[in-house]
PDB file of C-alpha atoms and ligand atoms in Angstrom:
ATOM      1  CA  MET W   1      54.785  53.342  10.479  1.00  0.00           C
ATOM      2  CA  ILE W   2      50.980  52.971   9.502  1.00  0.00           C
ATOM      3  CA  ILE W   3      49.726  55.581   7.329  1.00  0.00           C
ATOM      4  CA  ALA W   4      45.680  55.714   6.805  1.00  0.00           C
ATOM      5  CA  ALA W   5      43.316  57.765   4.603  1.00  0.00           C
ATOM      6  CA  ASN W   6      39.770  57.870   6.021  1.00  0.00           C
ATOM      7  CA  LEU W   7      37.949  59.207   2.747  1.00  0.00           C
ATOM      8  CA  LYS W   8      34.820  59.658   4.811  1.00  0.00           C
ATOM      9  CA  THR W   9      31.693  60.611   2.346  1.00  0.00           C
ATOM     10  CA  ASN W  10      33.977  61.397  -0.346  1.00  0.00           C
ATOM     11  CA  LEU W  11      35.120  60.132  -3.831  1.00  0.00           C
ATOM     12  CA  THR W  12      32.814  58.065  -5.728  1.00  0.00           C
ATOM     13  CA  ARG W  13      33.759  54.274  -6.557  1.00  0.00           C
ATOM     14  CA  LYS W  14      35.518  55.630  -9.962  1.00  0.00           C
ATOM     15  CA  GLU W  15      37.334  58.474  -8.089  1.00  0.00           C
ATOM     16  CA  THR W  16      38.201  55.909  -5.448  1.00  0.00           C
ATOM     17  CA  SER W  17      39.603  53.383  -7.886  1.00  0.00           C
ATOM     18  CA  THR W  18      41.929  56.120  -9.736  1.00  0.00           C
ATOM     19  CA  TYR W  19      42.897  57.257  -6.154  1.00  0.00           C
ATOM     20  CA  ILE W  20      44.017  54.004  -5.026  1.00  0.00           C
ATOM     21  CA  GLU W  21      46.042  53.434  -8.404  1.00  0.00           C
ATOM     22  CA  GLU W  22      47.726  56.460  -7.940  1.00  0.00           C
ATOM     23  CA  LEU W  23      48.754  55.379  -4.561  1.00  0.00           C
ATOM     24  CA  GLU W  24      49.898  52.007  -5.767  1.00  0.00           C
ATOM     25  CA  SER W  25      52.090  53.563  -8.492  1.00  0.00           C
ATOM     26  CA  TYR W  26      53.617  55.803  -6.086  1.00  0.00           C
ATOM     27  CA  ILE W  27      54.220  53.026  -3.661  1.00  0.00           C
ATOM     28  CA  LYS W  28      55.853  50.822  -6.349  1.00  0.00           C
ATOM     29  CA  ALA W  29      57.867  53.558  -7.780  1.00  0.00           C
ATOM     30  CA  LYS W  30      59.191  54.626  -4.273  1.00  0.00           C
ATOM     31  CA  ASN W  31      59.781  51.113  -2.944  1.00  0.00           C
ATOM     32  CA  ILE W  32      57.483  52.223   0.135  1.00  0.00           C
ATOM     33  CA  PHE W  33      57.404  49.540   2.867  1.00  0.00           C
ATOM     34  CA  GLN W  34      55.092  51.369   5.118  1.00  0.00           C
ATOM     35  CA  GLU W  35      51.440  49.884   5.934  1.00  0.00           C
ATOM     36  CA  VAL W  36      49.051  52.059   3.794  1.00  0.00           C
ATOM     37  CA  LEU W  37      45.718  51.778   4.598  1.00  0.00           C
ATOM     38  CA  VAL W  38      42.608  53.322   2.793  1.00  0.00           C
ATOM     39  CA  PHE W  39      38.821  53.664   4.051  1.00  0.00           C
ATOM     40  CA  PRO W  40      36.812  54.423   1.105  1.00  0.00           C
ATOM     41  CA  ALA W  41      32.967  55.392   1.444  1.00  0.00           C
ATOM     42  CA  THR W  42      30.903  51.992   1.873  1.00  0.00           C
ATOM     43  CA  SER W  43      29.618  52.360  -1.864  1.00  0.00           C
ATOM     44  CA  SER W  44      33.110  52.873  -3.017  1.00  0.00           C
ATOM     45  CA  LEU W  45      34.404  49.609  -1.702  1.00  0.00           C
ATOM     46  CA  ASN W  46      35.700  47.156  -4.267  1.00  0.00           C
ATOM     47  CA  GLU W  47      38.064  44.307  -4.794  1.00  0.00           C
ATOM     48  CA  HIS W  48      41.634  45.433  -4.768  1.00  0.00           C
ATOM     49  CA  ASN W  49      45.107  43.711  -5.258  1.00  0.00           C
ATOM     50  CA  GLY W  50      48.179  45.510  -4.344  1.00  0.00           C
ATOM     51  CA  LYS W  51      49.896  46.984  -1.383  1.00  0.00           C
ATOM     52  CA  VAL W  52      47.236  49.330  -0.282  1.00  0.00           C
ATOM     53  CA  ILE W  53      44.970  47.636   2.328  1.00  0.00           C
ATOM     54  CA  ILE W  54      41.378  48.687   1.976  1.00  0.00           C
ATOM     55  CA  GLY W  55      39.101  49.024   4.855  1.00  0.00           C
ATOM     56  CA  ALA W  56      35.638  49.548   5.613  1.00  0.00           C
ATOM     57  CA  GLN W  57      34.659  52.768   7.557  1.00  0.00           C
ATOM     58  CA  ASN W  58      31.881  50.904   8.974  1.00  0.00           C
ATOM     59  CA  ALA W  59      29.771  47.829   9.236  1.00  0.00           C
ATOM     60  CA  TYR W  60      27.009  46.385  11.228  1.00  0.00           C
ATOM     61  CA  ALA W  61      27.881  43.489  13.671  1.00  0.00           C
ATOM     62  CA  THR W  62      25.949  40.941  11.681  1.00  0.00           C
ATOM     63  CA  LYS W  63      26.647  38.631   8.699  1.00  0.00           C
ATOM     64  CA  ASN W  64      23.359  39.980   6.938  1.00  0.00           C
ATOM     65  CA  GLY W  65      19.857  40.508   7.785  1.00  0.00           C
ATOM     66  CA  ALA W  66      17.157  43.087   8.339  1.00  0.00           C
ATOM     67  CA  PHE W  67      19.461  46.290   9.246  1.00  0.00           C
ATOM     68  CA  THR W  68      18.216  48.984   6.809  1.00  0.00           C
ATOM     69  CA  GLY W  69      20.958  51.197   5.589  1.00  0.00           C
ATOM     70  CA  GLU W  70      23.810  48.980   6.930  1.00  0.00           C
ATOM     71  CA  ILE W  71      26.193  46.486   5.484  1.00  0.00           C
ATOM     72  CA  GLY W  72      27.360  43.229   6.964  1.00  0.00           C
ATOM     73  CA  LEU W  73      30.056  40.803   6.701  1.00  0.00           C
ATOM     74  CA  ASP W  74      28.758  39.374   3.594  1.00  0.00           C
ATOM     75  CA  HIS W  75      29.356  42.662   1.983  1.00  0.00           C
ATOM     76  CA  LEU W  76      32.867  43.054   3.049  1.00  0.00           C
ATOM     77  CA  ASP W  77      33.604  39.473   2.059  1.00  0.00           C
ATOM     78  CA  GLU W  78      32.541  40.046  -1.291  1.00  0.00           C
ATOM     79  CA  PHE W  79      35.634  42.357  -1.762  1.00  0.00           C
ATOM     80  CA  GLY W  80      37.976  40.380   0.514  1.00  0.00           C
ATOM     81  CA  ILE W  81      37.874  43.239   3.124  1.00  0.00           C
ATOM     82  CA  LYS W  82      39.302  42.397   6.392  1.00  0.00           C
ATOM     83  CA  THR W  83      40.000  45.631   7.900  1.00  0.00           C
ATOM     84  CA  ILE W  84      37.515  48.114   9.723  1.00  0.00           C
ATOM     85  CA  LEU W  85      37.365  51.578  11.258  1.00  0.00           C
ATOM     86  CA  ILE W  86      35.410  51.494  14.612  1.00  0.00           C
ATOM     87  CA  GLY W  87      34.601  54.206  16.864  1.00  0.00           C
ATOM     88  CA  HIS W  88      35.272  57.266  14.677  1.00  0.00           C
ATOM     89  CA  SER W  89      34.242  60.445  16.424  1.00  0.00           C
ATOM     90  CA  GLU W  90      31.758  61.119  13.449  1.00  0.00           C
ATOM     91  CA  ARG W  91      30.155  57.751  14.148  1.00  0.00           C
ATOM     92  CA  ARG W  92      30.308  58.469  18.179  1.00  0.00           C
ATOM     93  CA  HIS W  93      29.126  62.038  18.131  1.00  0.00           C
ATOM     94  CA  THR W  94      27.126  62.942  14.787  1.00  0.00           C
ATOM     95  CA  LEU W  95      25.543  59.396  14.421  1.00  0.00           C
ATOM     96  CA  GLY W  96      25.091  58.631  17.943  1.00  0.00           C
ATOM     97  CA  GLU W  97      26.897  55.301  18.163  1.00  0.00           C
ATOM     98  CA  THR W  98      27.165  54.276  21.773  1.00  0.00           C
ATOM     99  CA  GLN W  99      30.077  52.679  23.621  1.00  0.00           C
ATOM    100  CA  GLU W 100      28.023  49.469  24.106  1.00  0.00           C
ATOM    101  CA  GLU W 101      27.259  49.452  20.305  1.00  0.00           C
ATOM    102  CA  LEU W 102      30.828  49.920  19.427  1.00  0.00           C
ATOM    103  CA  VAL W 103      31.828  46.971  21.857  1.00  0.00           C
ATOM    104  CA  SER W 104      29.661  44.622  20.051  1.00  0.00           C
ATOM    105  CA  LYS W 105      30.941  45.727  16.675  1.00  0.00           C
ATOM    106  CA  PHE W 106      34.284  45.379  17.886  1.00  0.00           C
ATOM    107  CA  ASN W 107      33.816  41.882  19.325  1.00  0.00           C
ATOM    108  CA  TYR W 108      31.950  40.798  16.336  1.00  0.00           C
ATOM    109  CA  TYR W 109      34.874  41.724  13.931  1.00  0.00           C
ATOM    110  CA  LYS W 110      37.495  40.771  16.304  1.00  0.00           C
ATOM    111  CA  GLU W 111      36.218  36.999  16.349  1.00  0.00           C
ATOM    112  CA  LEU W 112      36.602  37.260  12.727  1.00  0.00           C
ATOM    113  CA  GLY W 113      40.309  38.142  12.874  1.00  0.00           C
ATOM    114  CA  PHE W 114      39.790  41.671  11.294  1.00  0.00           C
ATOM    115  CA  LYS W 115      42.266  44.526  11.420  1.00  0.00           C
ATOM    116  CA  ILE W 116      40.618  46.957  13.584  1.00  0.00           C
ATOM    117  CA  VAL W 117      41.346  50.514  13.729  1.00  0.00           C
ATOM    118  CA  TYR W 118      39.718  51.891  16.852  1.00  0.00           C
ATOM    119  CA  CYS W 119      39.313  55.534  17.496  1.00  0.00           C
ATOM    120  CA  VAL W 120      39.269  57.417  20.710  1.00  0.00           C
ATOM    121  CA  GLY W 121      39.303  61.265  21.405  1.00  0.00           C
ATOM    122  CA  GLU W 122      37.871  63.905  23.679  1.00  0.00           C
ATOM    123  CA  PRO W 123      35.463  66.645  22.621  1.00  0.00           C
ATOM    124  CA  LEU W 124      36.788  70.291  23.509  1.00  0.00           C
ATOM    125  CA  GLU W 125      34.772  70.601  26.633  1.00  0.00           C
ATOM    126  CA  LYS W 126      36.437  67.612  28.243  1.00  0.00           C
ATOM    127  CA  ARG W 127      40.007  69.007  27.086  1.00  0.00           C
ATOM    128  CA  GLU W 128      39.305  72.334  28.736  1.00  0.00           C
ATOM    129  CA  ALA W 129      38.055  70.838  31.963  1.00  0.00           C
ATOM    130  CA  GLY W 130      41.739  69.747  32.355  1.00  0.00           C
ATOM    131  CA  LYS W 131      44.008  66.662  31.659  1.00  0.00           C
ATOM    132  CA  GLU W 132      42.345  64.319  34.725  1.00  0.00           C
ATOM    133  CA  VAL W 133      38.713  64.813  32.936  1.00  0.00           C
ATOM    134  CA  MET W 134      40.084  64.351  29.675  1.00  0.00           C
ATOM    135  CA  MET W 135      41.888  61.241  30.300  1.00  0.00           C
ATOM    136  CA  ASP W 136      38.959  59.874  32.274  1.00  0.00           C
ATOM    137  CA  TYR W 137      36.861  60.514  29.331  1.00  0.00           C
ATOM    138  CA  ILE W 138      38.999  58.675  26.881  1.00  0.00           C
ATOM    139  CA  SER W 139      39.486  55.791  29.444  1.00  0.00           C
ATOM    140  CA  THR W 140      35.687  55.215  29.178  1.00  0.00           C
ATOM    141  CA  GLN W 141      36.273  54.762  25.286  1.00  0.00           C
ATOM    142  CA  TYR W 142      38.610  51.846  26.177  1.00  0.00           C
ATOM    143  CA  GLU W 143      35.781  50.200  28.216  1.00  0.00           C
ATOM    144  CA  GLY W 144      34.799  46.766  26.966  1.00  0.00           C
ATOM    145  CA  ILE W 145      37.767  46.746  24.377  1.00  0.00           C
ATOM    146  CA  ASP W 146      40.134  44.134  24.302  1.00  0.00           C
ATOM    147  CA  THR W 147      43.350  46.432  24.227  1.00  0.00           C
ATOM    148  CA  GLU W 148      45.678  43.333  23.825  1.00  0.00           C
ATOM    149  CA  TYR W 149      43.792  42.002  20.631  1.00  0.00           C
ATOM    150  CA  LYS W 150      46.658  41.387  18.148  1.00  0.00           C
ATOM    151  CA  ASN W 151      45.234  43.013  15.159  1.00  0.00           C
ATOM    152  CA  LEU W 152      44.268  46.345  16.896  1.00  0.00           C
ATOM    153  CA  ILE W 153      45.470  49.568  15.904  1.00  0.00           C
ATOM    154  CA  ILE W 154      44.366  52.605  17.980  1.00  0.00           C
ATOM    155  CA  ALA W 155      43.900  55.960  16.686  1.00  0.00           C
ATOM    156  CA  TYR W 156      43.944  59.065  18.898  1.00  0.00           C
ATOM    157  CA  GLU W 157      41.652  61.704  17.391  1.00  0.00           C
ATOM    158  CA  PRO W 158      40.852  64.873  19.557  1.00  0.00           C
ATOM    159  CA  VAL W 159      37.091  65.639  18.355  1.00  0.00           C
ATOM    160  CA  TRP W 160      37.851  69.358  18.134  1.00  0.00           C
ATOM    161  CA  ALA W 161      40.908  68.856  16.011  1.00  0.00           C
ATOM    162  CA  ILE W 162      39.041  66.910  13.246  1.00  0.00           C
ATOM    163  CA  GLY W 163      38.405  69.109  10.130  1.00  0.00           C
ATOM    164  CA  THR W 164      39.023  72.153  11.873  1.00  0.00           C
ATOM    165  CA  GLY W 165      42.742  72.943  11.136  1.00  0.00           C
ATOM    166  CA  LEU W 166      43.466  73.062  14.859  1.00  0.00           C
ATOM    167  CA  THR W 167      45.816  70.295  16.421  1.00  0.00           C
ATOM    168  CA  PRO W 168      47.226  70.024  19.876  1.00  0.00           C
ATOM    169  CA  THR W 169      50.788  71.093  20.327  1.00  0.00           C
ATOM    170  CA  LEU W 170      53.435  68.439  19.507  1.00  0.00           C
ATOM    171  CA  GLU W 171      54.216  68.231  23.150  1.00  0.00           C
ATOM    172  CA  ASP W 172      50.544  67.630  23.759  1.00  0.00           C
ATOM    173  CA  ILE W 173      50.361  64.958  21.118  1.00  0.00           C
ATOM    174  CA  GLU W 174      53.609  63.068  22.483  1.00  0.00           C
ATOM    175  CA  ALA W 175      52.396  63.328  26.178  1.00  0.00           C
ATOM    176  CA  ILE W 176      48.779  62.027  25.253  1.00  0.00           C
ATOM    177  CA  HIS W 177      50.112  59.354  23.248  1.00  0.00           C
ATOM    178  CA  THR W 178      52.623  58.207  26.044  1.00  0.00           C
ATOM    179  CA  ASP W 179      49.841  58.267  28.497  1.00  0.00           C
ATOM    180  CA  LEU W 180      47.700  56.130  26.021  1.00  0.00           C
ATOM    181  CA  LYS W 181      50.559  53.632  25.305  1.00  0.00           C
ATOM    182  CA  GLY W 182      49.945  52.731  29.127  1.00  0.00           C
ATOM    183  CA  LYS W 183      46.552  51.383  28.450  1.00  0.00           C
ATOM    184  CA  SER W 184      47.477  49.306  25.202  1.00  0.00           C
ATOM    185  CA  THR W 185      50.712  48.554  23.372  1.00  0.00           C
ATOM    186  CA  ALA W 186      48.712  48.614  19.837  1.00  0.00           C
ATOM    187  CA  PRO W 187      50.005  50.830  17.529  1.00  0.00           C
ATOM    188  CA  LEU W 188      48.925  54.240  17.974  1.00  0.00           C
ATOM    189  CA  LEU W 189      48.057  56.715  15.076  1.00  0.00           C
ATOM    190  CA  TYR W 190      47.397  60.346  15.612  1.00  0.00           C
ATOM    191  CA  GLY W 191      44.497  62.019  13.529  1.00  0.00           C
ATOM    192  CA  GLY W 192      42.978  65.358  13.422  1.00  0.00           C
ATOM    193  CA  SER W 193      43.963  68.183  10.910  1.00  0.00           C
ATOM    194  CA  VAL W 194      47.241  66.047   9.830  1.00  0.00           C
ATOM    195  CA  LYS W 195      48.460  67.952   6.571  1.00  0.00           C
ATOM    196  CA  VAL W 196      51.335  67.836   4.313  1.00  0.00           C
ATOM    197  CA  THR W 197      52.499  70.842   6.371  1.00  0.00           C
ATOM    198  CA  ASN W 198      52.468  68.930   9.795  1.00  0.00           C
ATOM    199  CA  ALA W 199      52.801  65.268   8.964  1.00  0.00           C
ATOM    200  CA  LYS W 200      56.470  65.081   9.279  1.00  0.00           C
ATOM    201  CA  GLU W 201      56.752  66.538  12.731  1.00  0.00           C
ATOM    202  CA  VAL W 202      53.796  64.415  14.109  1.00  0.00           C
ATOM    203  CA  LEU W 203      55.364  61.278  12.515  1.00  0.00           C
ATOM    204  CA  GLU W 204      58.601  62.131  14.350  1.00  0.00           C
ATOM    205  CA  LEU W 205      56.967  62.208  17.866  1.00  0.00           C
ATOM    206  CA  ASN W 206      57.821  59.366  20.321  1.00  0.00           C
ATOM    207  CA  ASN W 207      54.881  56.933  20.651  1.00  0.00           C
ATOM    208  CA  VAL W 208      53.330  58.072  17.246  1.00  0.00           C
ATOM    209  CA  ASP W 209      53.309  55.083  15.045  1.00  0.00           C
ATOM    210  CA  GLY W 210      51.433  56.504  12.297  1.00  0.00           C
ATOM    211  CA  VAL W 211      48.632  59.090  11.118  1.00  0.00           C
ATOM    212  CA  LEU W 212      44.870  58.882  10.311  1.00  0.00           C
ATOM    213  CA  VAL W 213      44.143  61.543   7.807  1.00  0.00           C
ATOM    214  CA  GLY W 214      40.921  63.044   6.561  1.00  0.00           C
ATOM    215  CA  SER W 215      40.549  65.958   4.381  1.00  0.00           C
ATOM    216  CA  ALA W 216      44.254  66.193   3.539  1.00  0.00           C
ATOM    217  CA  ALA W 217      44.350  62.720   2.080  1.00  0.00           C
ATOM    218  CA  LEU W 218      41.641  63.272  -0.510  1.00  0.00           C
ATOM    219  CA  TYR W 219      44.363  64.321  -2.765  1.00  0.00           C
ATOM    220  CA  ALA W 220      46.573  61.648  -3.597  1.00  0.00           C
ATOM    221  CA  GLU W 221      49.525  63.494  -4.120  1.00  0.00           C
ATOM    222  CA  HIS W 222      49.408  64.989  -0.677  1.00  0.00           C
ATOM    223  CA  PHE W 223      48.723  61.761   0.880  1.00  0.00           C
ATOM    224  CA  CYS W 224      51.862  60.386  -1.046  1.00  0.00           C
ATOM    225  CA  SER W 225      53.847  63.092   0.460  1.00  0.00           C
ATOM    226  CA  MET W 226      52.911  61.865   3.900  1.00  0.00           C
ATOM    227  CA  ILE W 227      53.659  58.412   3.081  1.00  0.00           C
ATOM    228  CA  GLN W 228      56.991  59.439   1.851  1.00  0.00           C
ATOM    229  CA  TYR W 229      57.799  61.289   5.205  1.00  0.00           C
ATOM    230  CA  ALA W 230      56.663  58.119   7.022  1.00  0.00           C
ATOM    231  CA  GLN W 231      59.114  56.227   5.071  1.00  0.00           C
ATOM    232  CA  GLU W 232      61.818  58.817   5.948  1.00  0.00           C
ATOM    233  CA  VAL W 233      61.379  59.040   9.805  1.00  0.00           C
TER     234      VAL W 233
HETATM  235  P1  13P C   1      41.016  65.568   9.118  1.00  0.00           P
HETATM  236  O1  13P C   1      42.215  65.076   8.770  1.00  0.00           O
HETATM  237  O2  13P C   1      40.115  66.037   8.012  1.00  0.00           O
HETATM  238  O3  13P C   1      40.954  66.428  10.232  1.00  0.00           O
HETATM  239  O4  13P C   1      39.838  64.137   9.607  1.00  0.00           O
HETATM  240  C1  13P C   1      40.561  63.425  10.637  1.00  0.00           C
HETATM  241  C2  13P C   1      39.849  62.161  10.682  1.00  0.00           C
HETATM  242  O5  13P C   1      38.676  62.334  11.100  1.00  0.00           O
HETATM  243  C3  13P C   1      40.418  60.727  10.196  1.00  0.00           C
HETATM  244  O6  13P C   1      39.616  59.932  10.706  1.00  0.00           O
END
């Protein structure tokens, strides 16, 4: 199982460091052998030695250069970071990243052998338009992406479920994951309002290989409970 925390625009560098240490202590104490990933805010990235894999929430497809406000490979290399989140709904829908831009980012970090967590998911209007429209929409998010890439992890995160407390039914999650597994055999995570109260049942579903957690992961204690559930599944 893969248990991932997307910390988004939360936790300072100091807070992130305390957070990661709490996770490390838990992992050690409980002999956790699941893959635990944490994506801190860019300015909270730091060197880390331990079981937790640290990834970037975003980086530009460049080593360095004139891209104001962005970071590049050099900044990730400084901390030995080899994992990146690409295509998160907030980058697609709030920050306007296009599929073309995501593909170029994907290819750049793929060439470098990065572990890539690539996010897909539909907004509410696509879901309400029926299964065919919804799946067609999600299919467009696979365009240009090497679905056979060996270090690929896909995260299915319905846009309307992110940060809202709403989730698809368990049957829906399982059905969509089963369909998406037909597009890529990469591990497939579910994300969107995963909490301590529902993580276990989500992790138990067929074709769910882990979870990508936002707000509920901000408390190390809650995230550790989810890591424990993954261990038990
Ligand atoms: P929430 O868990 O807050 O809904 O966020 C999910 C998410 O966007 C993880 O990437």
